[in-house]
Amino acid sequence: MTLPQVTYPILVNGIVAFGGIFAGINPAYTQYEIAHAIKAAKIKCFITEPNLVKNVLPAARDAGIPESRIFIFDKPSQTVPAGMQSWTTLLSHGEQDWVRFDDLETVKTTEAARLFSSGTTGLPKAARLSHHNFIAQHHVTEPQTSLPFKPSILVAIPLFHAGAAPRTHFSPLRSDTQTYIMRRFDAAAFLANVERHRITVLVGVPAMMRALLDQHPSPHALRSVRAASSGAAPLHRDVRVRVKALLGPAVPYTQAWGMTETTCRATGFAWPDEDADDADDAACSVGYAVPGLDLKLTDKAGREVTACDDDDARGELWVRGPIVFMGYVDSPAANAAWDADGFFPTGDVAYCSGRNGQWYIVDRKKELIKVRGFQVAPPELEGVLLTHPLVADVAVVGVKATPDGSELPRAYVVRRPGAEGDALTVQDVKKYVAERLSSYKRL
């Protein structure tokens, strides 16, 4: 549980190397959210920063995790709290080679990470990702042929996020991609770093791209970029057009689609392909399925309606393949979602265009709110609000916050009968949520 830094991937690989399981937690989490994460992922040990201990420690104590198992990601100038150890003490136990797997079954059944997802319904759950999932993700998303430029990426998204974990922690060890890490996203600093390090692959969620556009950058600032892509939230055509205007005429700007349950990317484009721009939908195409991944669509009755024809039949998207995760920790109901043919339901509504064979995500079946690329589960906010003594009932929905479709959560609250309930104000409700949940979950 720490902000991005260059030693973060080293630590992740060290955890996986000795047979541990990496469970990334949002450093913005409150004590309430950390307590849920500990339970959901069965966390036994923490590595965090000095300024985050205030939220970690009480949640860890309540879960029976001793202070001796809380390691501090400290700098030489920082003090390690009493009873805890610096993360550097982990380097003082000698060296040992990786445990080598020599059979496919072991690779498929050995966990490497537990990353948080709301799935298609309910509270955030810990998705179990295997060594095989990460290996497959690397091979199906890395360029299959040599690129005419050296790939370099500036990572400015949280490293606990499924959108960053494979590409930042593991793939750089197997590819020749230079990877630079920013501690926090700042649009002006991001543009300066792109120019300073001559970044060739521009990657960011649509909200980041909008922030870059707000800086009114000159094409000179992005002259090194040879490819650009977005994911984690819908990319709308107006944003794509504005970004492409800043890039070179032959530089593709595409959208990929994926989820924690597919170890990140499940569809996309191979350079230099890009969106055919011939669909009626405001959202851009998400490209083609990655190699080895099977996709199908089902209607509301559960009947398969998969077809790439002029009818553009729409339905819930299901996935099957080596990048699809192992299941959730202690969630038997959610783990029963796979069908008899081994397909997993994504909760997204899609179609395959008969004009170009590309896939489009057009709606969501799952009860999920997307805020700047982060998942917000309505039941989590509802559960918090129902603990308020003056709230009788509540329903949380996502509302459109920007013209391009970004959302924010809105709560519809029923006050408890009586004078005390009548005194409950909108500000009381907002404050109650803000004190218990991360900023992106606020009403």
mmCIF file with all atom_site columns, N, CA and C in Angstrom, residues 339-387:
data_model
loop_
_atom_site.group_PDB
_atom_site.id
_atom_site.type_symbol
_atom_site.label_atom_id
_atom_site.label_alt_id
_atom_site.label_comp_id
_atom_site.label_asym_id
_atom_site.label_entity_id
_atom_site.label_seq_id
_atom_site.pdbx_PDB_ins_code
_atom_site.Cartn_x
_atom_site.Cartn_y
_atom_site.Cartn_z
_atom_site.occupancy
_atom_site.B_iso_or_equiv
_atom_site.pdbx_formal_charge
_atom_site.auth_seq_id
_atom_site.auth_comp_id
_atom_site.auth_asym_id
_atom_site.auth_atom_id
_atom_site.pdbx_PDB_model_num
ATOM 1   N N  . ASP A 1 339 ? -19.928 -20.308 -17.338 1.00 0.00 ? 339 ASP A N  1
ATOM 2   C CA . ASP A 1 339 ? -20.914 -21.220 -17.921 1.00 0.00 ? 339 ASP A CA 1
ATOM 3   C C  . ASP A 1 339 ? -20.282 -22.580 -18.200 1.00 0.00 ? 339 ASP A C  1
ATOM 4   N N  . ALA A 1 340 ? -21.065 -23.498 -18.725 1.00 0.00 ? 340 ALA A N  1
ATOM 5   C CA . ALA A 1 340 ? -20.605 -24.871 -18.937 1.00 0.00 ? 340 ALA A CA 1
ATOM 6   C C  . ALA A 1 340 ? -19.478 -24.960 -19.956 1.00 0.00 ? 340 ALA A C  1
ATOM 7   N N  . ASP A 1 341 ? -19.350 -23.951 -20.809 1.00 0.00 ? 341 ASP A N  1
ATOM 8   C CA . ASP A 1 341 ? -18.306 -23.955 -21.839 1.00 0.00 ? 341 ASP A CA 1
ATOM 9   C C  . ASP A 1 341 ? -17.049 -23.208 -21.410 1.00 0.00 ? 341 ASP A C  1
ATOM 10  N N  . GLY A 1 342 ? -17.019 -22.765 -20.147 1.00 0.00 ? 342 GLY A N  1
ATOM 11  C CA . GLY A 1 342 ? -15.827 -22.094 -19.640 1.00 0.00 ? 342 GLY A CA 1
ATOM 12  C C  . GLY A 1 342 ? -15.754 -20.606 -19.910 1.00 0.00 ? 342 GLY A C  1
ATOM 13  N N  . PHE A 1 343 ? -16.880 -19.993 -20.289 1.00 0.00 ? 343 PHE A N  1
ATOM 14  C CA . PHE A 1 343 ? -16.908 -18.549 -20.529 1.00 0.00 ? 343 PHE A CA 1
ATOM 15  C C  . PHE A 1 343 ? -17.274 -17.811 -19.239 1.00 0.00 ? 343 PHE A C  1
ATOM 16  N N  . PHE A 1 344 ? -16.647 -16.637 -19.044 1.00 0.00 ? 344 PHE A N  1
ATOM 17  C CA . PHE A 1 344 ? -16.925 -15.800 -17.875 1.00 0.00 ? 344 PHE A CA 1
ATOM 18  C C  . PHE A 1 344 ? -17.658 -14.534 -18.327 1.00 0.00 ? 344 PHE A C  1
ATOM 19  N N  . PRO A 1 345 ? -18.749 -14.143 -17.625 1.00 0.00 ? 345 PRO A N  1
ATOM 20  C CA . PRO A 1 345 ? -19.507 -12.950 -18.027 1.00 0.00 ? 345 PRO A CA 1
ATOM 21  C C  . PRO A 1 345 ? -18.819 -11.671 -17.559 1.00 0.00 ? 345 PRO A C  1
ATOM 22  N N  . THR A 1 346 ? -18.701 -10.702 -18.450 1.00 0.00 ? 346 THR A N  1
ATOM 23  C CA . THR A 1 346 ? -18.004 -9.467  -18.102 1.00 0.00 ? 346 THR A CA 1
ATOM 24  C C  . THR A 1 346 ? -18.914 -8.397  -17.519 1.00 0.00 ? 346 THR A C  1
ATOM 25  N N  . GLY A 1 347 ? -20.229 -8.495  -17.790 1.00 0.00 ? 347 GLY A N  1
ATOM 26  C CA . GLY A 1 347 ? -21.141 -7.445  -17.352 1.00 0.00 ? 347 GLY A CA 1
ATOM 27  C C  . GLY A 1 347 ? -21.192 -6.263  -18.292 1.00 0.00 ? 347 GLY A C  1
ATOM 28  N N  . ASP A 1 348 ? -20.392 -6.297  -19.362 1.00 0.00 ? 348 ASP A N  1
ATOM 29  C CA . ASP A 1 348 ? -20.414 -5.231  -20.364 1.00 0.00 ? 348 ASP A CA 1
ATOM 30  C C  . ASP A 1 348 ? -21.252 -5.655  -21.564 1.00 0.00 ? 348 ASP A C  1
ATOM 31  N N  . VAL A 1 349 ? -21.956 -4.701  -22.151 1.00 0.00 ? 349 VAL A N  1
ATOM 32  C CA . VAL A 1 349 ? -22.759 -4.949  -23.347 1.00 0.00 ? 349 VAL A CA 1
ATOM 33  C C  . VAL A 1 349 ? -21.955 -4.490  -24.560 1.00 0.00 ? 349 VAL A C  1
ATOM 34  N N  . ALA A 1 350 ? -21.875 -5.358  -25.575 1.00 0.00 ? 350 ALA A N  1
ATOM 35  C CA . ALA A 1 350 ? -21.002 -5.083  -26.716 1.00 0.00 ? 350 ALA A CA 1
ATOM 36  C C  . ALA A 1 350 ? -21.628 -5.569  -28.009 1.00 0.00 ? 350 ALA A C  1
ATOM 37  N N  . TYR A 1 351 ? -20.983 -5.225  -29.116 1.00 0.00 ? 351 TYR A N  1
ATOM 38  C CA . TYR A 1 351 ? -21.314 -5.829  -30.406 1.00 0.00 ? 351 TYR A CA 1
ATOM 39  C C  . TYR A 1 351 ? -20.058 -5.871  -31.258 1.00 0.00 ? 351 TYR A C  1
ATOM 40  N N  . CYS A 1 352 ? -20.069 -6.764  -32.235 1.00 0.00 ? 352 CYS A N  1
ATOM 41  C CA . CYS A 1 352 ? -18.977 -6.872  -33.199 1.00 0.00 ? 352 CYS A CA 1
ATOM 42  C C  . CYS A 1 352 ? -19.488 -6.333  -34.530 1.00 0.00 ? 352 CYS A C  1
ATOM 43  N N  . SER A 1 353 ? -18.826 -5.321  -35.058 1.00 0.00 ? 353 SER A N  1
ATOM 44  C CA . SER A 1 353 ? -19.304 -4.650  -36.263 1.00 0.00 ? 353 SER A CA 1
ATOM 45  C C  . SER A 1 353 ? -19.159 -5.528  -37.497 1.00 0.00 ? 353 SER A C  1
ATOM 46  N N  . GLY A 1 354 ? -20.238 -5.611  -38.266 1.00 0.00 ? 354 GLY A N  1
ATOM 47  C CA . GLY A 1 354 ? -20.179 -6.331  -39.529 1.00 0.00 ? 354 GLY A CA 1
ATOM 48  C C  . GLY A 1 354 ? -19.429 -5.567  -40.598 1.00 0.00 ? 354 GLY A C  1
ATOM 49  N N  . ARG A 1 355 ? -19.196 -4.271  -40.358 1.00 0.00 ? 355 ARG A N  1
ATOM 50  C CA . ARG A 1 355 ? -18.481 -3.456  -41.336 1.00 0.00 ? 355 ARG A CA 1
ATOM 51  C C  . ARG A 1 355 ? -16.973 -3.644  -41.268 1.00 0.00 ? 355 ARG A C  1
ATOM 52  N N  . ASN A 1 356 ? -16.449 -3.795  -40.049 1.00 0.00 ? 356 ASN A N  1
ATOM 53  C CA . ASN A 1 356 ? -14.992 -3.831  -39.911 1.00 0.00 ? 356 ASN A CA 1
ATOM 54  C C  . ASN A 1 356 ? -14.476 -4.942  -39.011 1.00 0.00 ? 356 ASN A C  1
ATOM 55  N N  . GLY A 1 357 ? -15.379 -5.724  -38.392 1.00 0.00 ? 357 GLY A N  1
ATOM 56  C CA . GLY A 1 357 ? -14.951 -6.811  -37.516 1.00 0.00 ? 357 GLY A CA 1
ATOM 57  C C  . GLY A 1 357 ? -14.416 -6.354  -36.173 1.00 0.00 ? 357 GLY A C  1
ATOM 58  N N  . GLN A 1 358 ? -14.541 -5.060  -35.873 1.00 0.00 ? 358 GLN A N  1
ATOM 59  C CA . GLN A 1 358 ? -14.059 -4.530  -34.602 1.00 0.00 ? 358 GLN A CA 1
ATOM 60  C C  . GLN A 1 358 ? -15.159 -4.599  -33.541 1.00 0.00 ? 358 GLN A C  1
ATOM 61  N N  . TRP A 1 359 ? -14.724 -4.643  -32.274 1.00 0.00 ? 359 TRP A N  1
ATOM 62  C CA . TRP A 1 359 ? -15.655 -4.724  -31.153 1.00 0.00 ? 359 TRP A CA 1
ATOM 63  C C  . TRP A 1 359 ? -15.920 -3.339  -30.569 1.00 0.00 ? 359 TRP A C  1
ATOM 64  N N  . TYR A 1 360 ? -17.146 -3.164  -30.074 1.00 0.00 ? 360 TYR A N  1
ATOM 65  C CA . TYR A 1 360 ? -17.563 -1.909  -29.458 1.00 0.00 ? 360 TYR A CA 1
ATOM 66  C C  . TYR A 1 360 ? -18.254 -2.219  -28.136 1.00 0.00 ? 360 TYR A C  1
ATOM 67  N N  . ILE A 1 361 ? -17.857 -1.519  -27.072 1.00 0.00 ? 361 ILE A N  1
ATOM 68  C CA . ILE A 1 361 ? -18.529 -1.618  -25.776 1.00 0.00 ? 361 ILE A CA 1
ATOM 69  C C  . ILE A 1 361 ? -19.521 -0.464  -25.703 1.00 0.00 ? 361 ILE A C  1
ATOM 70  N N  . VAL A 1 362 ? -20.802 -0.780  -25.534 1.00 0.00 ? 362 VAL A N  1
ATOM 71  C CA . VAL A 1 362 ? -21.834 0.255   -25.656 1.00 0.00 ? 362 VAL A CA 1
ATOM 72  C C  . VAL A 1 362 ? -22.653 0.485   -24.386 1.00 0.00 ? 362 VAL A C  1
ATOM 73  N N  . ASP A 1 363 ? -22.529 -0.410  -23.399 1.00 0.00 ? 363 ASP A N  1
ATOM 74  C CA . ASP A 1 363 ? -23.343 -0.245  -22.194 1.00 0.00 ? 363 ASP A CA 1
ATOM 75  C C  . ASP A 1 363 ? -22.783 -1.164  -21.118 1.00 0.00 ? 363 ASP A C  1
ATOM 76  N N  . ARG A 1 364 ? -23.365 -1.070  -19.917 1.00 0.00 ? 364 ARG A N  1
ATOM 77  C CA . ARG A 1 364 ? -22.986 -1.954  -18.821 1.00 0.00 ? 364 ARG A CA 1
ATOM 78  C C  . ARG A 1 364 ? -24.214 -2.644  -18.267 1.00 0.00 ? 364 ARG A C  1
ATOM 79  N N  . LYS A 1 365 ? -24.122 -3.945  -18.112 1.00 0.00 ? 365 LYS A N  1
ATOM 80  C CA . LYS A 1 365 ? -25.174 -4.700  -17.443 1.00 0.00 ? 365 LYS A CA 1
ATOM 81  C C  . LYS A 1 365 ? -24.911 -4.714  -15.943 1.00 0.00 ? 365 LYS A C  1
ATOM 82  N N  . LYS A 1 366 ? -23.633 -4.707  -15.575 1.00 0.00 ? 366 LYS A N  1
ATOM 83  C CA . LYS A 1 366 ? -23.254 -4.785  -14.168 1.00 0.00 ? 366 LYS A CA 1
ATOM 84  C C  . LYS A 1 366 ? -23.527 -3.470  -13.450 1.00 0.00 ? 366 LYS A C  1
ATOM 85  N N  . GLU A 1 367 ? -23.794 -3.560  -12.164 1.00 0.00 ? 367 GLU A N  1
ATOM 86  C CA . GLU A 1 367 ? -24.061 -2.365  -11.364 1.00 0.00 ? 367 GLU A CA 1
ATOM 87  C C  . GLU A 1 367 ? -22.723 -1.787  -10.905 1.00 0.00 ? 367 GLU A C  1
ATOM 88  N N  . LEU A 1 368 ? -22.164 -0.937  -11.720 1.00 0.00 ? 368 LEU A N  1
ATOM 89  C CA . LEU A 1 368 ? -20.827 -0.418  -11.473 1.00 0.00 ? 368 LEU A CA 1
ATOM 90  C C  . LEU A 1 368 ? -20.758 1.014   -11.981 1.00 0.00 ? 368 LEU A C  1
ATOM 91  N N  . ILE A 1 369 ? -20.100 1.876   -11.220 1.00 0.00 ? 369 ILE A N  1
ATOM 92  C CA . ILE A 1 369 ? -19.899 3.267   -11.607 1.00 0.00 ? 369 ILE A CA 1
ATOM 93  C C  . ILE A 1 369 ? -18.418 3.452   -11.910 1.00 0.00 ? 369 ILE A C  1
ATOM 94  N N  . LYS A 1 370 ? -18.099 4.069   -13.039 1.00 0.00 ? 370 LYS A N  1
ATOM 95  C CA . LYS A 1 370 ? -16.707 4.324   -13.409 1.00 0.00 ? 370 LYS A CA 1
ATOM 96  C C  . LYS A 1 370 ? -16.382 5.797   -13.182 1.00 0.00 ? 370 LYS A C  1
ATOM 97  N N  . VAL A 1 371 ? -15.491 6.055   -12.211 1.00 0.00 ? 371 VAL A N  1
ATOM 98  C CA . VAL A 1 371 ? -15.071 7.413   -11.882 1.00 0.00 ? 371 VAL A CA 1
ATOM 99  C C  . VAL A 1 371 ? -13.592 7.559   -12.224 1.00 0.00 ? 371 VAL A C  1
ATOM 100 N N  . ARG A 1 372 ? -13.288 8.282   -13.271 1.00 0.00 ? 372 ARG A N  1
ATOM 101 C CA . ARG A 1 372 ? -11.904 8.510   -13.711 1.00 0.00 ? 372 ARG A CA 1
ATOM 102 C C  . ARG A 1 372 ? -11.132 7.196   -13.846 1.00 0.00 ? 372 ARG A C  1
ATOM 103 N N  . GLY A 1 373 ? -11.797 6.148   -14.314 1.00 0.00 ? 373 GLY A N  1
ATOM 104 C CA . GLY A 1 373 ? -11.139 4.870   -14.507 1.00 0.00 ? 373 GLY A CA 1
ATOM 105 C C  . GLY A 1 373 ? -11.183 3.947   -13.307 1.00 0.00 ? 373 GLY A C  1
ATOM 106 N N  . PHE A 1 374 ? -11.654 4.425   -12.152 1.00 0.00 ? 374 PHE A N  1
ATOM 107 C CA . PHE A 1 374 ? -11.767 3.603   -10.951 1.00 0.00 ? 374 PHE A CA 1
ATOM 108 C C  . PHE A 1 374 ? -13.172 3.021   -10.847 1.00 0.00 ? 374 PHE A C  1
ATOM 109 N N  . GLN A 1 375 ? -13.264 1.799   -10.329 1.00 0.00 ? 375 GLN A N  1
ATOM 110 C CA . GLN A 1 375 ? -14.552 1.159   -10.106 1.00 0.00 ? 375 GLN A CA 1
ATOM 111 C C  . GLN A 1 375 ? -15.157 1.615   -8.780  1.00 0.00 ? 375 GLN A C  1
ATOM 112 N N  . VAL A 1 376 ? -16.426 1.954   -8.809  1.00 0.00 ? 376 VAL A N  1
ATOM 113 C CA . VAL A 1 376 ? -17.170 2.263   -7.589  1.00 0.00 ? 376 VAL A CA 1
ATOM 114 C C  . VAL A 1 376 ? -18.410 1.382   -7.576  1.00 0.00 ? 376 VAL A C  1
ATOM 115 N N  . ALA A 1 377 ? -18.525 0.537   -6.555  1.00 0.00 ? 377 ALA A N  1
ATOM 116 C CA . ALA A 1 377 ? -19.658 -0.380  -6.447  1.00 0.00 ? 377 ALA A CA 1
ATOM 117 C C  . ALA A 1 377 ? -20.762 0.267   -5.616  1.00 0.00 ? 377 ALA A C  1
ATOM 118 N N  . PRO A 1 378 ? -21.953 0.476   -6.178  1.00 0.00 ? 378 PRO A N  1
ATOM 119 C CA . PRO A 1 378 ? -23.049 1.067   -5.405  1.00 0.00 ? 378 PRO A CA 1
ATOM 120 C C  . PRO A 1 378 ? -23.304 0.377   -4.062  1.00 0.00 ? 378 PRO A C  1
ATOM 121 N N  . PRO A 1 379 ? -23.259 -0.984  -3.973  1.00 0.00 ? 379 PRO A N  1
ATOM 122 C CA . PRO A 1 379 ? -23.515 -1.611  -2.673  1.00 0.00 ? 379 PRO A CA 1
ATOM 123 C C  . PRO A 1 379 ? -22.531 -1.190  -1.583  1.00 0.00 ? 379 PRO A C  1
ATOM 124 N N  . GLU A 1 380 ? -21.294 -0.825  -1.971  1.00 0.00 ? 380 GLU A N  1
ATOM 125 C CA . GLU A 1 380 ? -20.333 -0.384  -0.963  1.00 0.00 ? 380 GLU A CA 1
ATOM 126 C C  . GLU A 1 380 ? -20.773 0.939   -0.345  1.00 0.00 ? 380 GLU A C  1
ATOM 127 N N  . LEU A 1 381 ? -21.165 1.893   -1.175  1.00 0.00 ? 381 LEU A N  1
ATOM 128 C CA . LEU A 1 381 ? -21.634 3.179   -0.660  1.00 0.00 ? 381 LEU A CA 1
ATOM 129 C C  . LEU A 1 381 ? -22.943 3.020   0.105   1.00 0.00 ? 381 LEU A C  1
ATOM 130 N N  . GLU A 1 382 ? -23.827 2.170   -0.410  1.00 0.00 ? 382 GLU A N  1
ATOM 131 C CA . GLU A 1 382 ? -25.103 1.937   0.279   1.00 0.00 ? 382 GLU A CA 1
ATOM 132 C C  . GLU A 1 382 ? -24.874 1.316   1.653   1.00 0.00 ? 382 GLU A C  1
ATOM 133 N N  . GLY A 1 383 ? -23.909 0.386   1.721   1.00 0.00 ? 383 GLY A N  1
ATOM 134 C CA . GLY A 1 383 ? -23.607 -0.250  3.001   1.00 0.00 ? 383 GLY A CA 1
ATOM 135 C C  . GLY A 1 383 ? -23.096 0.736   4.031   1.00 0.00 ? 383 GLY A C  1
ATOM 136 N N  . VAL A 1 384 ? -22.270 1.677   3.599   1.00 0.00 ? 384 VAL A N  1
ATOM 137 C CA . VAL A 1 384 ? -21.763 2.708   4.506   1.00 0.00 ? 384 VAL A CA 1
ATOM 138 C C  . VAL A 1 384 ? -22.896 3.618   4.966   1.00 0.00 ? 384 VAL A C  1
ATOM 139 N N  . LEU A 1 385 ? -23.720 4.075   4.042   1.00 0.00 ? 385 LEU A N  1
ATOM 140 C CA . LEU A 1 385 ? -24.798 5.006   4.392   1.00 0.00 ? 385 LEU A CA 1
ATOM 141 C C  . LEU A 1 385 ? -25.843 4.373   5.304   1.00 0.00 ? 385 LEU A C  1
ATOM 142 N N  . LEU A 1 386 ? -26.062 3.083   5.154   1.00 0.00 ? 386 LEU A N  1
ATOM 143 C CA . LEU A 1 386 ? -27.058 2.414   5.999   1.00 0.00 ? 386 LEU A CA 1
ATOM 144 C C  . LEU A 1 386 ? -26.595 2.274   7.450   1.00 0.00 ? 386 LEU A C  1
ATOM 145 N N  . THR A 1 387 ? -25.312 2.549   7.721   1.00 0.00 ? 387 THR A N  1
ATOM 146 C CA . THR A 1 387 ? -24.843 2.543   9.110   1.00 0.00 ? 387 THR A CA 1
ATOM 147 C C  . THR A 1 387 ? -25.114 3.886   9.795   1.00 0.00 ? 387 THR A C  1
#
